[in-house]
XYZ file of C-alpha atoms in Angstrom:
749
model
C 99.634 65.575 163.678
C 101.143 62.409 165.100
C 100.140 58.782 165.652
C 100.507 59.628 169.367
C 97.532 62.017 169.152
C 94.321 60.799 170.742
C 91.726 59.358 168.364
C 88.742 61.703 168.035
C 86.775 59.411 165.695
C 87.289 57.044 162.773
C 86.433 58.379 159.299
C 84.991 55.655 157.045
C 86.707 54.807 153.789
C 85.479 56.848 150.829
C 84.211 59.780 152.879
C 84.856 63.418 151.920
C 86.572 65.655 154.457
C 87.040 69.423 154.551
C 90.719 70.313 154.087
C 92.109 73.059 156.347
C 95.910 72.884 156.169
C 98.919 70.579 155.872
C 101.851 69.821 158.191
C 104.417 67.335 156.922
C 102.608 64.203 155.819
C 99.424 65.117 157.766
C 96.279 67.008 156.737
C 94.255 69.105 159.160
C 90.614 68.405 158.242
C 87.087 68.640 159.594
C 84.528 65.821 159.433
C 81.106 65.522 161.063
C 81.776 68.690 163.076
C 85.114 67.397 164.399
C 88.459 69.009 163.506
C 91.713 67.053 163.719
C 94.600 65.505 161.820
C 94.732 62.573 159.387
C 97.610 60.944 157.516
C 97.784 62.354 153.975
C 98.741 58.883 152.728
C 95.154 57.718 153.016
C 93.497 60.817 151.555
C 92.817 61.099 147.823
C 92.727 64.668 146.529
C 90.188 65.115 143.758
C 89.962 68.255 141.628
C 86.426 69.361 140.821
C 84.955 72.086 138.630
C 82.771 74.315 140.786
C 81.143 75.914 137.804
C 82.107 79.432 138.876
C 83.960 81.860 136.702
C 85.879 85.050 137.293
C 85.751 88.227 135.306
C 88.771 88.671 133.067
C 91.220 91.241 134.307
C 91.934 94.332 132.233
C 94.997 93.510 130.157
C 98.108 95.555 130.830
C 99.631 97.715 128.109
C 102.192 96.012 125.927
C 105.877 96.595 126.521
C 107.478 99.480 124.658
C 110.537 97.384 123.812
C 111.110 96.446 120.212
C 111.043 92.688 120.845
C 108.294 91.010 122.860
C 109.211 87.978 124.974
C 106.549 86.111 126.921
C 107.089 83.426 129.542
C 103.699 82.105 130.579
C 103.343 80.424 133.978
C 100.144 78.379 134.089
C 98.764 76.249 136.912
C 98.209 72.589 136.068
C 95.920 71.974 139.068
C 93.962 73.907 141.670
C 96.938 75.305 143.572
C 97.369 76.903 146.994
C 99.093 80.297 147.098
C 101.003 80.282 150.396
C 102.617 82.965 152.558
C 105.996 81.179 152.561
C 107.832 78.691 150.348
C 106.709 75.762 152.473
C 103.574 73.651 152.976
C 103.597 75.132 156.489
C 102.882 78.580 155.032
C 99.328 79.853 155.457
C 97.076 79.587 152.400
C 96.354 83.058 150.984
C 93.998 81.764 148.285
C 93.585 78.858 145.875
C 94.466 79.482 142.225
C 92.209 77.544 139.839
C 93.680 75.066 137.385
C 94.684 76.618 134.051
C 95.167 80.142 135.378
C 98.188 82.279 134.481
C 100.263 83.735 137.295
C 102.903 86.458 137.320
C 106.311 84.946 138.022
C 108.586 86.865 140.423
C 111.362 84.532 141.575
C 112.238 80.941 142.479
C 113.438 79.301 145.697
C 114.119 75.577 145.543
C 111.015 73.891 144.166
C 108.806 76.952 144.821
C 107.868 79.933 142.633
C 107.126 83.354 144.067
C 104.175 84.647 142.022
C 101.337 87.148 142.096
C 97.718 86.378 141.293
C 94.617 88.532 141.697
C 96.623 91.136 143.592
C 98.050 88.617 146.064
C 101.752 87.734 146.171
C 102.919 84.424 147.597
C 104.498 81.066 146.880
C 103.336 78.059 144.849
C 104.856 74.640 144.259
C 106.649 74.664 140.897
C 105.528 71.073 140.370
C 102.074 72.318 139.420
C 103.124 75.247 137.231
C 103.770 74.880 133.505
C 106.264 77.357 132.025
C 105.851 78.223 128.345
C 108.225 80.670 126.646
C 107.072 82.194 123.352
C 108.413 84.754 120.869
C 105.664 87.013 119.595
C 107.874 88.705 117.023
C 108.446 92.447 117.187
C 106.217 95.232 118.310
C 106.180 98.976 118.196
C 105.302 101.381 120.920
C 101.558 101.357 121.317
C 99.420 104.200 120.100
C 95.777 104.764 120.717
C 94.296 101.850 118.819
C 91.899 102.438 115.963
C 89.119 100.045 115.187
C 90.485 96.715 114.028
C 90.770 96.130 110.313
C 88.594 93.474 108.785
C 91.466 92.288 106.643
C 93.463 89.152 107.334
C 96.149 89.546 110.021
C 99.658 90.055 108.727
C 102.236 87.337 109.092
C 104.532 87.596 112.069
C 107.786 89.487 111.650
C 110.549 87.275 110.340
C 113.436 89.548 111.365
C 116.407 88.281 113.286
C 115.266 89.709 116.610
C 115.474 86.754 118.987
C 114.077 85.484 122.257
C 116.297 83.076 124.150
C 115.464 80.891 127.115
C 118.730 79.590 128.505
C 118.771 76.344 130.463
C 121.961 76.091 132.511
C 123.132 73.335 134.826
C 123.755 74.405 138.420
C 125.776 71.282 139.247
C 127.504 68.378 137.558
C 124.432 66.621 136.246
C 123.677 63.182 134.797
C 121.923 63.019 131.414
C 119.749 59.905 131.617
C 117.945 57.703 129.109
C 114.590 58.098 130.932
C 112.989 60.601 133.313
C 114.011 58.575 136.354
C 117.125 57.962 138.439
C 116.804 54.373 137.201
C 117.543 55.516 133.651
C 121.020 54.721 132.339
C 123.538 57.591 132.382
C 124.301 58.755 128.828
C 126.912 61.328 129.923
C 127.619 63.855 132.665
C 126.968 67.525 131.909
C 129.415 69.819 133.737
C 128.144 72.544 136.053
C 127.416 75.842 134.297
C 126.789 74.349 130.857
C 123.843 75.327 128.650
C 121.540 72.622 127.346
C 118.860 72.668 124.656
C 115.423 72.325 126.225
C 112.908 70.026 124.486
C 110.088 69.286 126.933
C 109.203 68.676 130.574
C 107.768 65.662 132.421
C 107.144 66.117 136.138
C 110.431 67.177 137.751
C 112.489 66.267 134.675
C 113.570 68.187 131.550
C 114.167 66.499 128.211
C 117.259 68.216 126.775
C 120.026 67.856 124.221
C 123.713 68.312 125.047
C 126.732 67.522 122.859
C 124.494 65.720 120.378
C 122.939 63.493 123.030
C 119.258 63.708 123.951
C 118.059 62.569 127.350
C 116.572 63.606 130.673
C 117.931 65.715 133.557
C 116.505 66.651 136.955
C 114.915 70.126 136.717
C 116.066 70.852 140.271
C 119.573 71.497 138.987
C 118.640 73.548 135.918
C 118.455 77.340 135.991
C 116.095 78.846 133.397
C 116.942 82.377 132.213
C 114.842 84.177 129.590
C 116.665 86.991 127.739
C 116.007 89.316 124.799
C 119.129 89.470 122.672
C 117.815 91.815 120.007
C 119.622 90.070 117.169
C 120.991 86.599 117.019
C 124.627 85.726 116.554
C 126.171 82.397 115.964
C 127.512 80.908 119.149
C 131.251 80.548 119.408
C 132.682 77.103 119.806
C 133.345 76.670 123.526
C 136.862 75.863 124.577
C 137.489 72.577 126.301
C 137.503 72.694 130.077
C 140.940 72.567 131.652
C 139.998 69.555 133.711
C 137.431 66.826 133.342
C 134.277 67.401 135.463
C 133.811 65.129 138.413
C 131.033 62.603 138.041
C 127.981 63.166 140.215
C 126.534 60.349 142.242
C 124.292 57.985 140.299
C 121.142 59.337 141.917
C 121.551 62.841 140.418
C 122.146 64.476 143.784
C 124.701 67.257 143.875
C 127.826 66.553 145.830
C 127.808 69.938 147.531
C 124.254 69.631 148.861
C 123.740 69.165 152.609
C 120.519 67.479 153.744
C 119.691 68.202 157.387
C 116.592 67.572 159.490
C 114.508 70.494 160.755
C 112.739 68.432 163.444
C 113.073 65.121 165.250
C 112.245 62.891 162.306
C 111.239 59.229 161.985
C 113.321 57.119 159.595
C 110.854 54.587 158.166
C 111.173 51.296 156.314
C 108.990 52.525 153.419
C 108.008 55.871 151.916
C 104.801 55.950 153.947
C 103.675 56.810 157.479
C 102.621 53.160 157.666
C 106.266 52.131 157.326
C 108.005 50.741 160.389
C 110.021 53.321 162.354
C 113.673 52.245 162.168
C 114.940 55.076 164.384
C 114.326 58.763 165.106
C 116.784 61.257 163.624
C 117.365 64.256 165.931
C 116.586 67.792 164.823
C 119.550 69.382 163.041
C 121.191 66.107 162.067
C 122.829 65.695 158.678
C 121.639 62.754 156.591
C 122.957 61.129 153.434
C 120.539 61.570 150.522
C 119.943 58.634 148.153
C 116.804 59.333 146.079
C 113.336 60.926 146.012
C 109.866 59.389 145.774
C 107.018 61.892 145.942
C 107.300 63.793 149.237
C 109.798 61.311 150.679
C 113.590 61.141 150.636
C 115.457 57.859 150.794
C 118.409 58.548 153.102
C 121.026 56.909 155.268
C 121.637 57.871 158.892
C 123.898 56.130 161.389
C 124.380 53.295 158.921
C 120.630 52.709 158.616
C 118.860 53.337 155.291
C 115.188 54.277 155.099
C 112.688 56.992 154.195
C 111.943 60.415 155.704
C 109.367 63.089 154.898
C 110.963 65.801 152.739
C 108.878 68.429 154.574
C 111.292 68.197 157.500
C 114.557 68.149 155.551
C 116.484 71.312 154.740
C 118.686 71.264 151.661
C 121.629 73.675 151.643
C 124.970 74.040 149.914
C 128.392 73.728 151.477
C 130.273 76.558 149.716
C 130.909 74.408 146.691
C 132.826 71.755 148.584
C 131.865 68.129 148.536
C 131.766 65.628 151.370
C 135.113 64.082 151.903
C 135.467 60.396 151.330
C 139.147 59.517 151.634
C 140.466 56.316 153.072
C 139.995 55.767 156.757
C 142.883 56.942 158.828
C 143.785 58.193 162.268
C 143.430 61.608 163.813
C 142.282 64.434 161.561
C 144.685 64.079 158.645
C 142.615 61.319 157.019
C 138.880 61.338 157.545
C 136.561 58.320 157.365
C 133.637 58.430 154.921
C 131.162 61.122 155.910
C 130.425 64.766 155.339
C 131.018 68.240 156.632
C 128.101 69.622 158.644
C 127.208 72.999 160.066
C 129.263 73.513 163.197
C 127.303 72.584 166.304
C 127.875 72.438 170.048
C 127.325 69.082 171.743
C 127.745 67.659 175.240
C 128.918 64.223 176.295
C 126.378 62.133 178.213
C 128.931 59.749 179.699
C 132.653 59.464 180.165
C 133.798 58.129 176.791
C 136.863 57.389 174.744
C 138.148 59.782 172.106
C 139.212 57.429 169.319
C 141.472 57.780 166.313
C 138.668 56.766 163.950
C 134.938 56.072 163.874
C 135.064 52.642 165.491
C 135.411 51.129 168.953
C 138.186 48.979 167.516
C 140.346 52.037 166.823
C 142.876 53.281 169.358
C 141.899 55.549 172.238
C 143.468 59.005 172.401
C 142.146 59.570 175.905
C 138.934 59.864 177.900
C 136.469 62.741 177.706
C 134.522 63.270 180.965
C 130.728 63.317 181.055
C 129.019 66.686 180.503
C 131.940 68.052 178.485
C 131.153 70.743 175.940
C 132.496 69.978 172.462
C 132.168 71.390 168.958
C 131.831 69.288 165.824
C 131.640 70.088 162.112
C 132.187 66.643 160.603
C 130.005 63.575 160.793
C 131.144 60.122 159.713
C 128.680 58.015 157.756
C 128.126 55.665 160.723
C 127.063 58.447 163.106
C 130.400 59.215 164.745
C 131.543 62.825 165.061
C 134.932 64.448 164.768
C 135.789 66.473 167.901
C 138.843 67.896 169.640
C 139.630 67.614 173.342
C 142.768 68.519 175.272
C 144.635 69.242 172.067
C 143.785 65.909 170.471
C 141.387 65.332 167.582
C 139.452 62.124 167.098
C 135.983 60.615 166.948
C 133.138 59.885 169.382
C 129.797 58.139 168.841
C 126.704 60.338 168.435
C 124.853 57.972 170.766
C 126.723 59.615 173.654
C 126.198 63.226 172.600
C 123.274 65.584 173.156
C 122.544 68.882 171.450
C 122.954 72.266 173.079
C 119.165 72.787 173.153
C 118.685 69.428 174.894
C 121.309 70.382 177.469
C 119.513 73.679 178.090
C 116.189 71.834 178.519
C 117.686 69.464 181.094
C 119.257 72.337 183.043
C 115.955 74.228 183.071
C 113.961 71.223 184.309
C 116.494 70.280 186.977
C 116.573 73.853 188.264
C 112.896 73.560 189.221
C 112.695 70.484 191.431
C 109.707 71.894 193.298
C 107.240 71.077 190.552
C 104.735 68.444 189.506
C 107.390 66.916 187.267
C 109.287 65.660 190.334
C 106.469 65.185 192.864
C 106.077 61.643 194.216
C 102.947 60.183 192.612
C 102.316 57.772 195.521
C 100.758 60.565 197.571
C 97.263 61.731 198.556
C 96.322 64.815 196.554
C 94.462 67.766 198.024
C 92.654 68.328 194.728
C 88.865 68.297 194.945
C 86.375 66.646 192.631
C 84.970 70.084 191.824
C 88.356 71.348 190.626
C 88.749 68.374 188.281
C 85.167 68.695 187.052
C 85.483 72.422 186.379
C 88.625 71.973 184.265
C 87.072 69.194 182.188
C 83.767 71.033 181.693
C 85.566 74.195 180.606
C 87.543 72.338 177.932
C 84.750 70.021 176.758
C 82.061 72.650 176.231
C 79.003 71.165 174.535
C 80.814 68.085 173.205
C 80.213 64.522 174.385
C 82.664 63.336 177.034
C 82.727 60.402 179.434
C 84.824 62.438 181.864
C 82.162 65.001 182.738
C 81.509 64.963 186.508
C 84.080 62.205 187.049
C 86.177 64.067 189.618
C 84.913 62.050 192.579
C 86.022 58.794 190.882
C 89.626 60.013 190.591
C 89.667 61.159 194.213
C 88.190 57.855 195.456
C 90.402 55.589 193.327
C 93.521 57.615 194.123
C 93.049 57.055 197.835
C 92.199 53.357 197.339
C 95.425 52.490 195.502
C 97.782 55.117 196.892
C 98.149 57.032 193.621
C 97.887 60.817 193.371
C 94.362 61.678 192.146
C 95.444 64.894 190.424
C 97.981 62.943 188.371
C 95.383 60.259 187.512
C 92.943 62.878 186.242
C 95.611 64.700 184.214
C 96.824 61.426 182.685
C 93.291 60.438 181.631
C 92.599 63.917 180.260
C 95.789 63.896 178.205
C 95.363 60.442 176.685
C 91.616 60.696 175.937
C 91.361 64.325 174.815
C 89.220 65.184 177.830
C 87.170 62.010 177.446
C 86.073 62.866 173.896
C 88.030 60.226 171.975
C 86.086 57.456 170.253
C 87.594 54.666 172.344
C 86.890 56.632 175.518
C 83.258 57.147 174.517
C 82.604 53.662 173.140
C 84.951 51.403 175.122
C 85.526 53.425 178.310
C 89.248 53.227 177.570
C 90.727 56.538 178.705
C 94.387 55.620 178.437
C 94.644 54.058 174.976
C 95.513 50.570 176.197
C 95.790 48.325 173.144
C 94.846 51.044 170.639
C 97.345 49.957 167.997
C 97.944 52.248 165.031
C 96.720 49.576 162.606
C 93.565 48.736 164.534
C 92.870 51.450 167.138
C 89.216 50.725 167.853
C 89.088 46.926 168.024
C 92.594 46.773 169.468
C 91.682 48.996 172.414
C 90.826 47.035 175.551
C 87.139 47.245 176.555
C 85.933 48.288 179.994
C 82.447 48.285 181.517
C 82.762 51.810 182.904
C 85.244 54.637 183.287
C 85.533 53.767 186.978
C 86.650 50.245 186.052
C 89.180 51.750 183.643
C 90.499 54.304 186.154
C 90.846 51.582 188.804
C 92.702 49.414 186.297
C 95.199 52.154 185.412
C 95.730 53.190 189.045
C 96.483 49.600 190.068
C 98.611 49.007 186.957
C 100.714 52.135 187.484
C 101.154 51.475 191.213
C 102.250 47.867 190.572
C 104.713 48.697 187.788
C 105.937 52.260 187.222
C 105.533 53.186 190.888
C 106.156 49.728 192.348
C 108.754 47.000 192.641
C 109.251 46.510 188.897
C 111.819 47.126 186.188
C 109.414 49.840 184.946
C 110.216 51.931 188.023
C 112.805 54.556 187.095
C 111.594 57.040 189.686
C 108.164 57.468 191.270
C 107.456 60.782 189.549
C 106.606 61.951 186.019
C 110.159 62.865 185.010
C 111.356 63.273 181.448
C 113.233 61.482 178.706
C 116.345 62.604 176.840
C 117.442 61.576 173.367
C 120.924 61.758 171.910
C 121.689 63.393 168.573
C 121.547 59.844 167.192
C 117.891 59.584 168.268
C 118.435 56.975 170.968
C 117.245 57.364 174.556
C 120.005 58.449 176.922
C 119.371 56.161 179.878
C 121.748 58.011 182.195
C 119.803 61.260 181.755
C 116.212 59.967 181.452
C 114.141 59.453 184.577
C 110.733 58.877 186.119
C 107.672 57.385 184.428
C 108.639 59.067 181.148
C 111.639 56.711 180.920
C 109.557 53.702 179.868
C 105.929 54.828 179.684
C 106.167 57.098 176.623
C 108.522 57.578 173.685
C 107.596 61.272 173.681
C 110.439 62.997 175.533
C 108.058 65.609 176.927
C 105.194 63.326 177.956
C 105.797 64.050 181.641
C 105.834 67.786 181.024
C 102.493 67.579 179.200
C 100.861 65.715 182.099
C 102.331 68.224 184.563
C 100.835 71.073 182.522
C 97.323 69.631 182.944
C 97.961 69.228 186.671
C 98.974 72.878 186.926
C 95.898 73.954 184.970
C 93.675 72.142 187.474
C 95.501 73.326 190.593
C 98.685 75.318 191.143
C 101.589 73.318 192.560
C 101.814 75.610 195.594
C 98.317 74.466 196.637
C 99.065 70.714 196.370
C 99.544 69.396 199.917
C 100.905 66.132 198.510
C 104.179 67.883 197.640
C 106.736 66.700 200.161
C 104.307 64.385 201.967
C 105.066 60.758 202.805
C 104.317 58.320 199.971
C 102.053 55.279 200.169
C 104.442 52.362 199.654
C 101.889 49.574 200.071
C 102.414 47.152 197.167
C 99.548 46.091 194.903
C 99.212 43.255 192.401
C 99.214 43.665 188.633
C 95.589 43.762 187.388
C 94.101 41.658 184.593
C 92.005 42.928 181.731
C 88.256 42.627 182.351
C 86.587 39.552 180.860
C 84.956 41.352 177.943
C 84.872 40.770 174.211
C 83.601 41.993 170.856
C 81.039 39.656 169.287
C 80.654 39.862 165.518
C 77.807 38.891 163.172
C 77.711 35.145 162.483
C 78.564 35.482 158.799
C 81.562 37.783 159.209
C 83.851 36.531 156.433
C 87.643 36.504 156.769
C 90.421 35.221 154.519
C 93.750 33.909 155.833
C 96.833 35.637 154.398
C 99.202 33.088 155.903
C 98.985 29.901 157.920
C 98.435 30.209 161.674
C 97.709 27.833 164.540
C 94.237 26.782 165.627
C 93.613 25.840 169.280
C 90.982 23.665 170.935
C 90.356 26.355 173.548
C 91.863 29.626 174.719
C 95.401 28.946 175.957
C 94.803 25.310 175.020
C 96.685 23.006 172.670
C 97.235 23.332 168.942
C 94.847 21.067 167.032
C 95.391 22.304 163.494
C 96.348 25.194 161.240
C 94.448 27.700 159.166
C 95.704 27.346 155.565
C 96.766 30.398 153.596
C 93.881 31.580 151.420
C 91.244 29.755 153.460
C 87.924 31.459 154.151
C 86.552 31.370 157.691
C 84.085 33.173 159.935
C 85.431 35.529 162.588
C 83.020 35.254 165.508
C 84.587 37.011 168.478
C 87.676 38.807 169.825
C 88.297 39.052 173.570
C 90.363 41.520 175.629
C 93.333 39.147 175.654
C 93.257 39.043 171.851
C 92.003 35.479 171.535
C 89.906 35.076 168.403
C 86.992 32.683 168.077
C 86.727 31.416 164.495
C 84.619 28.951 162.560
C 86.377 26.901 159.901
C 85.010 23.855 158.072
C 81.954 23.981 160.352
C 84.093 23.649 163.491
C 84.857 26.262 166.133
C 88.520 26.999 166.941
C 90.560 29.648 168.721
C 93.487 31.656 167.386
C 95.918 34.086 168.990
C 97.803 36.026 166.303
C 99.627 39.311 166.876
C 96.662 41.669 166.748
C 98.814 44.781 166.300
C 99.735 43.391 162.866
C 96.601 41.323 162.180
C 96.757 42.166 158.461
C 99.726 39.822 158.089
C 97.470 36.938 159.135
C 93.989 37.695 157.821
C 91.646 40.303 156.388
C 87.899 40.666 156.913
C 85.583 41.313 153.978
C 82.271 42.435 155.446
C 82.516 43.716 159.011
C 80.980 47.125 159.642
C 80.651 49.149 162.827
C 77.902 51.701 163.388
C 79.305 55.105 164.306
C 76.518 57.668 164.653
C 77.738 59.512 167.715
C 75.187 57.849 169.964
C 71.895 57.582 168.084
C 70.377 54.578 166.287
C 70.969 54.098 162.558
C 67.994 53.523 160.277
C 68.021 50.527 157.940
C 65.806 51.268 154.949
C 64.187 49.323 152.119
C 66.293 51.171 149.553
C 69.373 53.383 149.413
C 67.495 56.597 150.072
C 66.342 58.603 153.072
C 62.862 58.597 151.544
C 62.681 54.794 151.598
C 60.781 52.946 154.329
C 62.608 52.234 157.599
C 62.801 48.470 158.122
C 64.703 48.410 161.410
C 67.460 50.233 163.285
C 70.985 49.411 164.459
C 72.424 50.879 167.646
C 75.544 52.990 167.790
C 78.646 50.795 168.384
C 76.900 47.670 167.036
C 78.630 45.521 164.436
C 76.772 44.815 161.212
C 77.177 42.306 158.389
C 77.741 43.919 154.998
C 76.217 42.053 152.057
C 78.817 40.821 149.543
C 78.741 40.343 145.800
C 80.090 37.281 143.978
C 83.646 38.631 144.338
C 83.309 39.131 148.103
C 83.104 42.904 147.751
C 80.538 44.836 149.833
C 77.499 45.867 147.788
C 76.983 49.630 147.695
C 74.623 52.068 146.011
C 74.707 55.859 146.155
C 77.053 55.722 149.128
C 74.862 53.258 151.034
C 75.781 49.744 152.151
C 73.511 46.769 151.659
C 73.372 45.172 155.116
C 71.899 42.085 156.716
C 70.190 42.579 160.064
C 68.233 39.863 161.884
C 68.100 37.787 158.719
C 66.715 40.595 156.572
C 68.471 42.745 153.976
C 68.237 46.518 153.856
C 70.280 49.623 153.195
C 72.211 51.828 155.622
C 73.995 55.093 154.930
C 77.726 54.517 154.474
C 78.471 57.741 156.299
C 77.693 56.019 159.569
C 79.389 52.671 158.987
C 83.095 52.075 159.603
C 84.809 49.088 158.008
C 86.842 47.071 160.507
C 89.766 44.645 160.053
C 89.718 45.090 156.273
C 93.381 45.969 155.740
């Protein structure tokens, strides 16, 4: 469940997938027999009526109390009942929309309920709470047959049912059900409000004669039976005025901390640019909520994080301090108290009087010093004490206790694949590599089956350890089963940008060509005389509590090759699975230091149908030839034909009946152009039938091969023509219909 995961296949737009589970902003799904993870941002959840019904349960006996109070909890959508109050909890069953559940308790935005004999947790967002007063009742007796007379009117006695809505924090009453609504007044913590209605996560209430909206997160609902009603006494005035909450309706004594290393993004979407990575356990400053995302500030940077990985807790009723900046510990800079944590310094650094390099130094703290901190300034500096002096140090030079333990554990085992020189001849055999791949692939398609001899041969040719090469290819291509491995012989994900993984990935003629390319590339850069070389072994990377790489502690290929701190460890695990380290004769042997040149991409390209229509989103340069001179510009809004894209990302285009070349940033192509009618056949290897009509019973006109590009027919608004889930296509000058389940739209963002 990460954009670093290998691509198993590409699911066409509009296709249905089978939901399995959720983790953060990712769904685990199955499609066409494949199981994997997709971003939930691009999945629409539709609720359907299956037509099934359940037998009504036998009603329980009425209460023997004199007054009957009923709070009904009803689902507003098909709702998962989970084992824990988290989307990570296993799904016990799915409660149909409109069903009543038995309420037990509440934790945050989750209700503990029972349904059909199962007890678990549901999101309160999809549960409607209705409190009703049924009047009075008497202890039940054995019922006689019902009378045919009209029912009597309900009891009008003074017995009362009361649902009390109480604020759990100083809370803004707003003009609308949004943090953008103007603040009408601030309701003090512990005050009762008059409930009117609910909209999403907001309650419409009245307080002190004012009617407005409050966040339901900070309202406690208590239903009581008072027997008889009494007039409420006039409350006395509070001794002091309540403090105003922040304008975003957050509570000042709430602490928001990450429960995993978490990306801070530019927008509330996994498509948003990653601004930085917030370390696990870090405290962040909450600003607002949008769906499943929190807008927060960390280390002076503001962005969005998934709420699934943020823990909200209270700080014993105290609020973050925000006095004027001062020196030492008597006056703290803006920030907040955090749970006490142990940290270690990564370098020798100054202990300063405040959270700035311009403040005075109180002394120097040596590298690898153990410190404790419980206060974090808003710019990512931490309050610590050393040698009897208290001051501030930057989080960029601190690592967590768990990170320190990881480093110590890795360094204590130098005799391992993690530290073996990769410029050595491996004693691994082709059969050992083949057996490992076959065991993991099973009956699935894979381009790595029986490829062991290629790794052994190429490893010797370029002086790169063959066992490492095989493990690297296995890791990046999911044992040769990824789409770009199968279709483009690209085992290592070169060029497979998140926005355009398939067409971005560099093409190769064979897996041998690809393995030779990577062996030469790695030997020339990460294992050669290059700035990439930070140690000729796998190594590992270390991140500070601020999320930045700690250069002084990171080493080996992992330093630059991968942002994943544990990339080297994952490769080493595959190596161990193929052959135990004790059996690798390369360990301790002399390395091959013969230099090699940096390879070029093979001269291959993707050729598109002649009438592939694109529209420019901005102006960009047009060249007379590849790497030639600029001879014009493509105007914004202009329509042109996209004819070809080569491995060096040069595009061949046709505009105003002339052929030009363009070289835009392909990793963000959607800033420059979008394509209206380019399809790619994805059948898993077989030919796709093109029929006379949108039906499997229609006559087959022709076929299109797997991996081929196809022109989609457009309507007058340049929208692909579809019918019953089929695309109208043009093949060899003739129109027909092809099943949309086997066609992937490309470059249409």
